[in-house]
Coordinates of C-alpha atoms and ligand atoms in Angstrom, one line a residue:
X7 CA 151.8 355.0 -66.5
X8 CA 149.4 353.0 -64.3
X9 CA 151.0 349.8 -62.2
X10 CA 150.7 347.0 -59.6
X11 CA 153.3 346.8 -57.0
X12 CA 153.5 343.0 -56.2
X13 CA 155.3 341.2 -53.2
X14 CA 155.5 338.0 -53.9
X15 CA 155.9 334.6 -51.4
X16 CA 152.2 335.0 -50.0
X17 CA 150.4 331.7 -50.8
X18 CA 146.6 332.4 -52.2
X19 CA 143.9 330.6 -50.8
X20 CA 140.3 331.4 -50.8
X21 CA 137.2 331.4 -53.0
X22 CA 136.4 333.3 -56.2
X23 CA 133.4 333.8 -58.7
X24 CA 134.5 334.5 -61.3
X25 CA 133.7 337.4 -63.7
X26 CA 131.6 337.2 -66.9
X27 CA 133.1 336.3 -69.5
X28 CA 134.6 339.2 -72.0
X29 CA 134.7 337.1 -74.8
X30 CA 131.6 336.2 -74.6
X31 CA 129.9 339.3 -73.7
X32 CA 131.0 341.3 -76.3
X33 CA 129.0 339.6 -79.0
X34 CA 126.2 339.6 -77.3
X35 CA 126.5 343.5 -76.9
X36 CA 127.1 343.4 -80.7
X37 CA 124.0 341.1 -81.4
X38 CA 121.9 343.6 -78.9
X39 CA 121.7 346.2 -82.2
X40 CA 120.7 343.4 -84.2
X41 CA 117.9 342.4 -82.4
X42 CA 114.9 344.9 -82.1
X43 CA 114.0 346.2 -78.4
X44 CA 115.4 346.0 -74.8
X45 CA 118.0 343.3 -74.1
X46 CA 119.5 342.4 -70.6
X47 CA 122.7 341.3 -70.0
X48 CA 123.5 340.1 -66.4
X49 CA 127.0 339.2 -65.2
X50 CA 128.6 341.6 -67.6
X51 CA 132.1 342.2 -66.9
X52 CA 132.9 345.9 -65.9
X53 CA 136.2 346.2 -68.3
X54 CA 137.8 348.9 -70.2
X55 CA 136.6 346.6 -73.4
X56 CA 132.6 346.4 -72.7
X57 CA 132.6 350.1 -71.4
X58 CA 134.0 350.4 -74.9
X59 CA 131.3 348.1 -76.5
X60 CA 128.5 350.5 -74.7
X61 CA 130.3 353.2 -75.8
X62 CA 129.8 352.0 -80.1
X63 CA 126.4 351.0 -79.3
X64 CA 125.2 354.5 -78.1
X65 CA 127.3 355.9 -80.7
X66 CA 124.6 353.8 -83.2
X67 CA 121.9 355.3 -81.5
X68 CA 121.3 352.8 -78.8
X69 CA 120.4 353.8 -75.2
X70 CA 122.4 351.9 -73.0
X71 CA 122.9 351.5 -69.1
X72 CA 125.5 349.6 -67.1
X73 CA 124.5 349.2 -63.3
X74 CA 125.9 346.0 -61.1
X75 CA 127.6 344.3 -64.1
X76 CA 124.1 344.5 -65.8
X77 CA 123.9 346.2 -69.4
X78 CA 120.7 346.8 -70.6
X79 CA 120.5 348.0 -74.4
X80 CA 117.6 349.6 -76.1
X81 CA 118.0 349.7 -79.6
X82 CA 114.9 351.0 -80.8
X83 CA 116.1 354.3 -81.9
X84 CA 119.2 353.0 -83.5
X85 CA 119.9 354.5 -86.4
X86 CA 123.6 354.8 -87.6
X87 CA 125.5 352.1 -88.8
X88 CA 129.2 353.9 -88.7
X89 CA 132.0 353.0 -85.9
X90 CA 134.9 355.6 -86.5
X91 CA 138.4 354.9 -87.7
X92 CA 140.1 355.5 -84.5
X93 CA 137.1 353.7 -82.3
X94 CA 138.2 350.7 -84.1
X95 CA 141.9 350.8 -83.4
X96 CA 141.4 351.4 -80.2
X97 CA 139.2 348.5 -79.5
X98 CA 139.8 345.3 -83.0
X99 CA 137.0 343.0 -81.6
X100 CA 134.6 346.0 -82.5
X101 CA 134.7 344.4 -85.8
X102 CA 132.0 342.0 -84.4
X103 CA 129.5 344.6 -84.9
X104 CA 129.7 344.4 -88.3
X105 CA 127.6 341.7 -88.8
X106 CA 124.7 342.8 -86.3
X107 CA 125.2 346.3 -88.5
X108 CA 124.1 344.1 -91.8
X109 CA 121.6 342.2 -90.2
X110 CA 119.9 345.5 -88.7
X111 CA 120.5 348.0 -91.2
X112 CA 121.8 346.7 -94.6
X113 CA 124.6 349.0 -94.2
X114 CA 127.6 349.4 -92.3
X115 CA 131.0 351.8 -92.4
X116 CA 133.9 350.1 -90.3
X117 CA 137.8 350.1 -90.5
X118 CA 140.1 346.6 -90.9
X119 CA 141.1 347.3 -87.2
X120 CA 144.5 346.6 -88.1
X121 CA 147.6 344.5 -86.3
X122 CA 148.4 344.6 -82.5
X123 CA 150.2 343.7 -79.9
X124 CA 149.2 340.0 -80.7
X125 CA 149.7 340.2 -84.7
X126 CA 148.3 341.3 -87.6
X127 CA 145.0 340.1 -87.3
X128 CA 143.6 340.4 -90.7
X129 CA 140.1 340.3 -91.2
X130 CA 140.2 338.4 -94.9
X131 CA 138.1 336.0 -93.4
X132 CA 135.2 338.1 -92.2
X133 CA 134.7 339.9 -95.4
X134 CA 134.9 337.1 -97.8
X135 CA 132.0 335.4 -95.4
X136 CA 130.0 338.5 -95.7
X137 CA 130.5 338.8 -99.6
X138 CA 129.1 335.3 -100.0
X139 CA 126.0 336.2 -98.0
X140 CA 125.7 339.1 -100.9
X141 CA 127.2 341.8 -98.8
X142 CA 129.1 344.5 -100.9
X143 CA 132.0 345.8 -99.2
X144 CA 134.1 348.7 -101.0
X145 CA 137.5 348.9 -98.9
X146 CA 138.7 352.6 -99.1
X147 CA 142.2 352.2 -97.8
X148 CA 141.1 350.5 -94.4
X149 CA 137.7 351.7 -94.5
X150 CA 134.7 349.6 -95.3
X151 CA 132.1 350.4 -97.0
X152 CA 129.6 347.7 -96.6
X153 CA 125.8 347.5 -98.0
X154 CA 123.2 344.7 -99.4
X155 CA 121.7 345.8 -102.1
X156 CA 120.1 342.9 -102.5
X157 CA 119.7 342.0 -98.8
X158 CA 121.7 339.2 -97.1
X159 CA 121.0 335.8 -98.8
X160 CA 121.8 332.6 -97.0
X161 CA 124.9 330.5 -98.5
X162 CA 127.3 327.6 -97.2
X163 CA 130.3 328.9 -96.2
X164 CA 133.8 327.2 -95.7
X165 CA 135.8 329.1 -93.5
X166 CA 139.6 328.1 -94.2
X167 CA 140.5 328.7 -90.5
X168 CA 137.9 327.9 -87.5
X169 CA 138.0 331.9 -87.0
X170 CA 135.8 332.9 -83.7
X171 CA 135.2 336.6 -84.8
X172 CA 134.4 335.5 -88.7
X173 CA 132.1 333.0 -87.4
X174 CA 130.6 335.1 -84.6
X175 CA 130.1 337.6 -87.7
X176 CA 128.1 334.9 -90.3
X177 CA 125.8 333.9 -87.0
X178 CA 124.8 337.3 -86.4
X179 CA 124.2 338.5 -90.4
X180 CA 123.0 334.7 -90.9
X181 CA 119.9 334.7 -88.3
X182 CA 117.8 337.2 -90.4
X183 CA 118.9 336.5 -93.9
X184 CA 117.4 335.3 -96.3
X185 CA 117.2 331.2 -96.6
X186 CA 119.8 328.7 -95.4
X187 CA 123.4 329.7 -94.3
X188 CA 125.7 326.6 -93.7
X189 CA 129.0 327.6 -91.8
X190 CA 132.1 324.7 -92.5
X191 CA 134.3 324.6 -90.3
X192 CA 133.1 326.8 -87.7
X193 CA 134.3 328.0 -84.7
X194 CA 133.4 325.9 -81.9
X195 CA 134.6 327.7 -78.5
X196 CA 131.9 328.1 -75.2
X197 CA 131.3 331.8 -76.7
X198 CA 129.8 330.4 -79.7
X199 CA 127.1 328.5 -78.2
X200 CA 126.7 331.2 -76.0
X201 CA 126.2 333.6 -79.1
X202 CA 124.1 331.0 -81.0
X203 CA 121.7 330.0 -77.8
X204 CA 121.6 333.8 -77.4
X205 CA 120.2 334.8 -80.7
X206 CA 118.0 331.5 -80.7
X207 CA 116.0 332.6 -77.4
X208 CA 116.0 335.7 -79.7
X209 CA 113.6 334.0 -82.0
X210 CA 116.8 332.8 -84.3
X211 CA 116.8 329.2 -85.7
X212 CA 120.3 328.0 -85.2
X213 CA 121.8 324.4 -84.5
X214 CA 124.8 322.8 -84.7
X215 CA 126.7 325.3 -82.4
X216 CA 129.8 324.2 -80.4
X217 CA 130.2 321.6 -83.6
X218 CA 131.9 322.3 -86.8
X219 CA 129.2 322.8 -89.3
X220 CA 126.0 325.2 -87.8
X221 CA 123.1 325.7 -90.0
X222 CA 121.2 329.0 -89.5
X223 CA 117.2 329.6 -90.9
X224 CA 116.8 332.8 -91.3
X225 CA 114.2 334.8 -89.7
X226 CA 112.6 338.0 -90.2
X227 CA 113.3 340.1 -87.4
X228 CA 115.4 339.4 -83.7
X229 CA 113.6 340.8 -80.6
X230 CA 115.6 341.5 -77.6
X231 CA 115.8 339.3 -74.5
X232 CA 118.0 339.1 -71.1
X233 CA 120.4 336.7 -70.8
X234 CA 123.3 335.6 -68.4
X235 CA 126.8 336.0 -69.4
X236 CA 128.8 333.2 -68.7
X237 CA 131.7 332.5 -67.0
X238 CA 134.9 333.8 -68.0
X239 CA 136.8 330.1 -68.5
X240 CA 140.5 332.1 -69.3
X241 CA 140.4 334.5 -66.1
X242 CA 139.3 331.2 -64.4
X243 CA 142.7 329.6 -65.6
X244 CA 144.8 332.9 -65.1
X245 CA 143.4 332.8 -61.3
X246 CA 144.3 329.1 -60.7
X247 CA 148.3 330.0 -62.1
X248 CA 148.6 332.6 -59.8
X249 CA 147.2 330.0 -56.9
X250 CA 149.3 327.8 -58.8
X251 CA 152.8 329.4 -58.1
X252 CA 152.2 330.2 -54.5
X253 CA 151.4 326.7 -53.9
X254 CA 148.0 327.9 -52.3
X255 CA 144.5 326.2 -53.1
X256 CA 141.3 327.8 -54.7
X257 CA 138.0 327.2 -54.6
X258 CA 136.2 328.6 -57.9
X259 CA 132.3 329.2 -58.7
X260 CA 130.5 330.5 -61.8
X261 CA 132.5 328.5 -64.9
X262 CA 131.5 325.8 -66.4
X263 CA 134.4 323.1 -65.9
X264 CA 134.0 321.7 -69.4
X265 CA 135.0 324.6 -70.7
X266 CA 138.0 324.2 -68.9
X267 CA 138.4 320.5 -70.1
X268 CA 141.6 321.3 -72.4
X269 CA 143.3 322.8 -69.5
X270 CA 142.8 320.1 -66.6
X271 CA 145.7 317.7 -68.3
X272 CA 148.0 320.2 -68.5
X273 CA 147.4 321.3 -65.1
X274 CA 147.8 317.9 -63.9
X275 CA 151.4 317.5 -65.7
X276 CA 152.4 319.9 -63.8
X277 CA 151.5 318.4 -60.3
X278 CA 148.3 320.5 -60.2
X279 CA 144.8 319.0 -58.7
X280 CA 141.5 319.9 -59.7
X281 CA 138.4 318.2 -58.4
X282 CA 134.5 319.8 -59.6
X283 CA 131.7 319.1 -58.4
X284 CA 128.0 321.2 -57.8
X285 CA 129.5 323.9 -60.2
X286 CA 132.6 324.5 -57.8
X287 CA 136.4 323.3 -58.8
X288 CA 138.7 323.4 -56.6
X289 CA 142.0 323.3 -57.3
X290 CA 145.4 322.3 -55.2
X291 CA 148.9 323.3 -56.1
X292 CA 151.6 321.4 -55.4
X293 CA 154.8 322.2 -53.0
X294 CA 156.7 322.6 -56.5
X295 CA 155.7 322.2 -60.4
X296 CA 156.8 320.2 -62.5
X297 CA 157.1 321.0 -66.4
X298 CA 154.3 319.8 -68.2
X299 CA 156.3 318.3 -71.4
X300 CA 155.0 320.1 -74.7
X301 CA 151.4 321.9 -75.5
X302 CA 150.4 323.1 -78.3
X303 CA 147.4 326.1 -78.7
X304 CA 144.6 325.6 -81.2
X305 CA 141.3 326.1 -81.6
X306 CA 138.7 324.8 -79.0
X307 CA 138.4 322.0 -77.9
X308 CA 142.1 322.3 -77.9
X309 CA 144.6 324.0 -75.8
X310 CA 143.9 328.2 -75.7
X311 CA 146.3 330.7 -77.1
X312 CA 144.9 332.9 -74.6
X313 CA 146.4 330.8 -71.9
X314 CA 149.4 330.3 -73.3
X315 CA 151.3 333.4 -71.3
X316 CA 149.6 332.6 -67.9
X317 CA 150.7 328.6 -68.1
X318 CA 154.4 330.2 -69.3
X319 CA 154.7 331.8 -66.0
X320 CA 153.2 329.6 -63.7
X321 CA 155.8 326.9 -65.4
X322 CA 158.9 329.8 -65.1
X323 CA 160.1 328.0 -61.6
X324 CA 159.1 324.3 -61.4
X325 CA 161.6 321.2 -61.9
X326 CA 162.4 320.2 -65.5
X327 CA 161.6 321.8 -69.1
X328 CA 157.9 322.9 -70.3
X329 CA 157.3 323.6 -74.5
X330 CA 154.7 325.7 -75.9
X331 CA 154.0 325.5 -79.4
X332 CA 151.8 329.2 -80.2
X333 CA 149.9 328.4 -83.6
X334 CA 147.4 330.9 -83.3
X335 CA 149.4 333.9 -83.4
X336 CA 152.1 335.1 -84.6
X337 CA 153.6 337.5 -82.2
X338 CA 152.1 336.3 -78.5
X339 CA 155.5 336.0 -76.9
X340 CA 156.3 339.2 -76.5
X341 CA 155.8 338.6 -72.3
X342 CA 159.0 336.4 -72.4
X343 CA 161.6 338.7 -72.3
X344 CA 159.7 340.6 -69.7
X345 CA 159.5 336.9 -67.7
X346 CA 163.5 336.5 -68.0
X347 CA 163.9 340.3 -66.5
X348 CA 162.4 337.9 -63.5
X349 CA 165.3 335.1 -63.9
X350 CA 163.4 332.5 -65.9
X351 CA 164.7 330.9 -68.7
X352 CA 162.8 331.1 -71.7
X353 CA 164.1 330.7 -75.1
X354 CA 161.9 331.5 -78.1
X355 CA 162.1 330.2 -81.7
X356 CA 159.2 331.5 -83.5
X357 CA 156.2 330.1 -83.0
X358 CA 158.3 327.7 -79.9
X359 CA 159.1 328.7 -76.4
X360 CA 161.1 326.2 -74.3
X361 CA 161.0 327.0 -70.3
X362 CA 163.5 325.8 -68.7
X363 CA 162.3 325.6 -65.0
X364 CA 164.7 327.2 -62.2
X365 CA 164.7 327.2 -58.5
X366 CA 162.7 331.2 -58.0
X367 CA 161.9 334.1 -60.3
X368 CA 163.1 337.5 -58.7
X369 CA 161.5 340.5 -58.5
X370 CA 161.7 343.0 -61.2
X371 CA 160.7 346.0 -62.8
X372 CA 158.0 344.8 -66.3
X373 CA 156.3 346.4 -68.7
X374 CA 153.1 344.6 -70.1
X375 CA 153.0 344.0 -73.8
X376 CA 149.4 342.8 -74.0
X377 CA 146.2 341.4 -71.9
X378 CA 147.2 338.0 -71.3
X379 CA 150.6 339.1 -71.4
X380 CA 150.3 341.5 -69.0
X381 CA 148.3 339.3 -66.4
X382 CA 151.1 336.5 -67.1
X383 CA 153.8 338.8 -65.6
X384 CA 151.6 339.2 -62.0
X385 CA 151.1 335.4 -61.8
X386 CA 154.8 335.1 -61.7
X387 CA 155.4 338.6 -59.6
X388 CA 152.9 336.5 -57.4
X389 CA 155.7 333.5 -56.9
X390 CA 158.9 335.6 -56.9
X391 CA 161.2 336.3 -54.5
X392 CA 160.8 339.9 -53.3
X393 CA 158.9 342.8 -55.1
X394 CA 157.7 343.2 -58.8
X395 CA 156.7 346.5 -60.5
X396 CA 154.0 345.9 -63.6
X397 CA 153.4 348.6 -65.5
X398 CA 150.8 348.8 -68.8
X399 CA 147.5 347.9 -66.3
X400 CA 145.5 349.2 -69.0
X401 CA 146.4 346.5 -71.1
X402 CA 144.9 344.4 -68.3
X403 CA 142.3 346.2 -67.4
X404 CA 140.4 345.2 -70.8
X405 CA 140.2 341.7 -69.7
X406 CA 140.1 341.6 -65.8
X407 CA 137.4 343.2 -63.6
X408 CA 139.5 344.3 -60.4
X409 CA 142.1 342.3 -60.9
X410 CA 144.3 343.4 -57.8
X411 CA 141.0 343.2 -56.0
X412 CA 140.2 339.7 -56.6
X413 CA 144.0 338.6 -55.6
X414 CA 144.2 340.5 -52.1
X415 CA 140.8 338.7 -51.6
X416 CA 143.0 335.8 -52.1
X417 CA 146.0 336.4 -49.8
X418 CA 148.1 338.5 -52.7
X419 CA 150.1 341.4 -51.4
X420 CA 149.1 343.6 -54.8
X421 CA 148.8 347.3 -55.1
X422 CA 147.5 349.3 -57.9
X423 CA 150.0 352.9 -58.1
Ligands
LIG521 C1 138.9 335.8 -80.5 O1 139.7 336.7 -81.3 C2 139.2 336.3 -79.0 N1 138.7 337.6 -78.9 C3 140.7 336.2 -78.7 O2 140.9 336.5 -77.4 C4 141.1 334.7 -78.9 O3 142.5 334.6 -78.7 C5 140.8 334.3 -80.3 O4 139.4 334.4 -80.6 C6 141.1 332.8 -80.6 O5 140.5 332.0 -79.6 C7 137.4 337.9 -78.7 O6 136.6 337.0 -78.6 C8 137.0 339.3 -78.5 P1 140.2 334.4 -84.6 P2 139.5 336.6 -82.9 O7 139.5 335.2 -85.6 O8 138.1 336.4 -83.2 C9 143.4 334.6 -88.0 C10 141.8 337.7 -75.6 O9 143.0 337.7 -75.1 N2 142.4 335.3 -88.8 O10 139.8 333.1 -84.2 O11 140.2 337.8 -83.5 C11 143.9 335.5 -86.9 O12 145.0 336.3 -87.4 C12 141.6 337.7 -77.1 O13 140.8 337.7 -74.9 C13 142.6 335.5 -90.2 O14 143.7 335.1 -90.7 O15 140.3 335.3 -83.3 C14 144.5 334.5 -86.0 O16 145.8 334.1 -86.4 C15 143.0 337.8 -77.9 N3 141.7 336.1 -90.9 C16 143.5 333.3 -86.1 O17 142.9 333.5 -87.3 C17 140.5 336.6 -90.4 O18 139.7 337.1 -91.1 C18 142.5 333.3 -85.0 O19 141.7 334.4 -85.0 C19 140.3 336.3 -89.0 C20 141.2 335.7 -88.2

């Protein structure tokens, strides 16, 4: 199995821009068979997870291209509206094309993707969002069968839980229903007003994005457009832990620092610098890290779960205890035992980890259980003493665009073998 072969003790230093983002480009690739036409994403990641996307969009009918992190998708000849059982349990944000599927076609035949490494992952919230909008959904053991007889009618929805993907699904069905849909308690992260402004230049009529109640007009028809992705704000943060730990200094381009604005105190707390200005953030590490007290992950504007594991690590040697609290989901420690293979000190009580900060991780042998998981373990490979061996890269492959790449640009002694 695929792994990186880490040294650590070498401080990183340098200057990144960072990728596009992957959670935001892969609902835009899903929103590109809702629309009608050509669309043009720049700055799309090249990951194992928006090769996939491309892949699911030809599979429709699409003609795609991917040249110099720019996808172009023509989905004039689209046609088919099914992604297979075993597409979707390779890749669960796939069920993001479901509501592009309604919006285009009426129909749509997709699988509950089912749990992983992170937890179950239900997708309750999706369908009963799609119901309201008069979307009929048979489930046949985890297939869905999905169709407006009637066509998609606006409604106001209240979503119980701010979920990204269920909201992500309403604004894409939403935008060429018919009437007024009214989303409560929406999701409110930088990839929703990057979806929402997206479908808008599109010829949507949506407002209220990046707040807690959007309201969508619906529209005939969607054509195509080209679009940036934007930065991607959670590899900016997993870069800066791994500068972080080897005390080093980093100069970053192509994020927008706001979205970063949950992270900056937490940072601080832990003797970390960052100063921003003319889109660049630079960021200092101190000698050594201090623990940063307790965080808690929520939804945005708050802290992100998906930083959770690389703020673990960085934390793993630094003077005095750290707390994370995960309420996002349920099973995104898994990392931790791999981390205290390294000599840190990590206890976990369900949703709680305390880290107990010692002197200097070790090198070690690690397997990754996950994406962020799996990036955690090479930020603190990246501060141990000695050598590290991570194995599961495909895991963070999904999420990172040459990730060894990008960290021997930065002074890293990494090896992929
Ligand atoms: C998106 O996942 C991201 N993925 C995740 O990033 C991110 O961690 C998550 O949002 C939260 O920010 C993509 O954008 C592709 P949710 P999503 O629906 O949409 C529960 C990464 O590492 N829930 O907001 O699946 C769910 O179980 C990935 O890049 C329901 O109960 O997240 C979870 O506990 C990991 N029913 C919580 O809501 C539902 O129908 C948040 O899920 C849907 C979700």
């Amino acid at each position: 199995m695929g792994g990186f072969t880490v040294e650590g003790g070498h401080r990183l230093e340098g200057c990144l821009t960072v990728q596009g983002s992957k959670n935001g480009a892969l609902p835009l690739l899903a929103a590109s068979v809702l629309v009608s036409g050509t669309t043009c994403l720049r700055n799309c990641p090249d990951l194992t997870d928006t090769r996939y996307a491309l892949l699911i969009l030809n599979g429709f009918g699409c003609k795609t291209s991917f040249h110099n992190n720019t996808a172009v998708i023509d989905s004039t000849a689209a046609d088919r509206f099914c992604i297979a059982d075993e597409t979707m349990r390779e890749m669960r944000s796939s069920i993001v094309f479901l509501g592009a599927l309604l919006g285009r076609f009426g129909r749509a035949e997709v699988s509950a993707p089912g749990g992983c490494e992170i937890g179950l992952r239900p997708i309750d919230l999706h369908i009963e969002s799609l119901r309201a909008l008069g979307c009929v959904i048979e489930e046949d053991g985890s297939r869905l069968r999905c169709s407006c007889p009637n066509g998609l009618r606006g409604a106001t929805v209240a979503l119980s839980f701010p979920s990204v993907g269920a909201t992500e699904n309403l604004l894409l069905a939403a935008s060429v229903a018919k009437g007024r849909t009214r989303i409560i308690n929406a999701a409110r992260e930088p990839e929703i007003v990057e979806l929402a402004g997206f479908l808008n230049r599109c010829g949507a009529r949506i407002s209220g994005a990046g707040e807690g109640i959007l309201e969508i007009e619906g529209v005939a028809s969607l054509t195509g457009c080209e679009a940036a992705v934007s930065g991607d704000r959670i590899a900016a943060v997993t870069y800066m832990t791994c500068c972080a730990v080897t005390g080093g200094r980093l100069t970053v381009r192509g994020v927008d620092y706001n979205s970063l604005m949950p992270l900056v105190a937490p940072f601080e707390k832990a003797g970390c610098r960052l100063e921003h200005e003319r889109g660049e953030i630079r960021f200092f590490a101190p000698q050594r890290l201090k623990g940063f007290g307790m965080v808690r992950t929520m939804p945005y504007p708050g802290f992100p779960t998906d930083s959770q594991a690389a703020f673990a690590a960085m934390l793993c040697a630094s003077d005095g205890t750290s707390m994370i609290v995960e309420n996002i989901f349920e099973s995104r420690f898994k990392y931790i035992a791999q981390l205290n293979k390294m000599g840190a000190d990590i206890r976990v009580e369900g949703r709680i980890a305390v880290i107990q900060g010692v002197e200097r991780l070790h090198g070690a042998a690690v397997e990754s259980p996950d994406l962020r998981g799996g990036s955690a373990l090479v930020t603190a490979a990246l501060g141990a003493q000695g050598v590290s061996r991570v194995t599961g890269v495909q895991y963070i492959d999904r999420g990172y665009e040459n990730f060894e790449g990008v960290l021997s640009s930065l002074g890293a002694v990494i090896e992929r073998k």
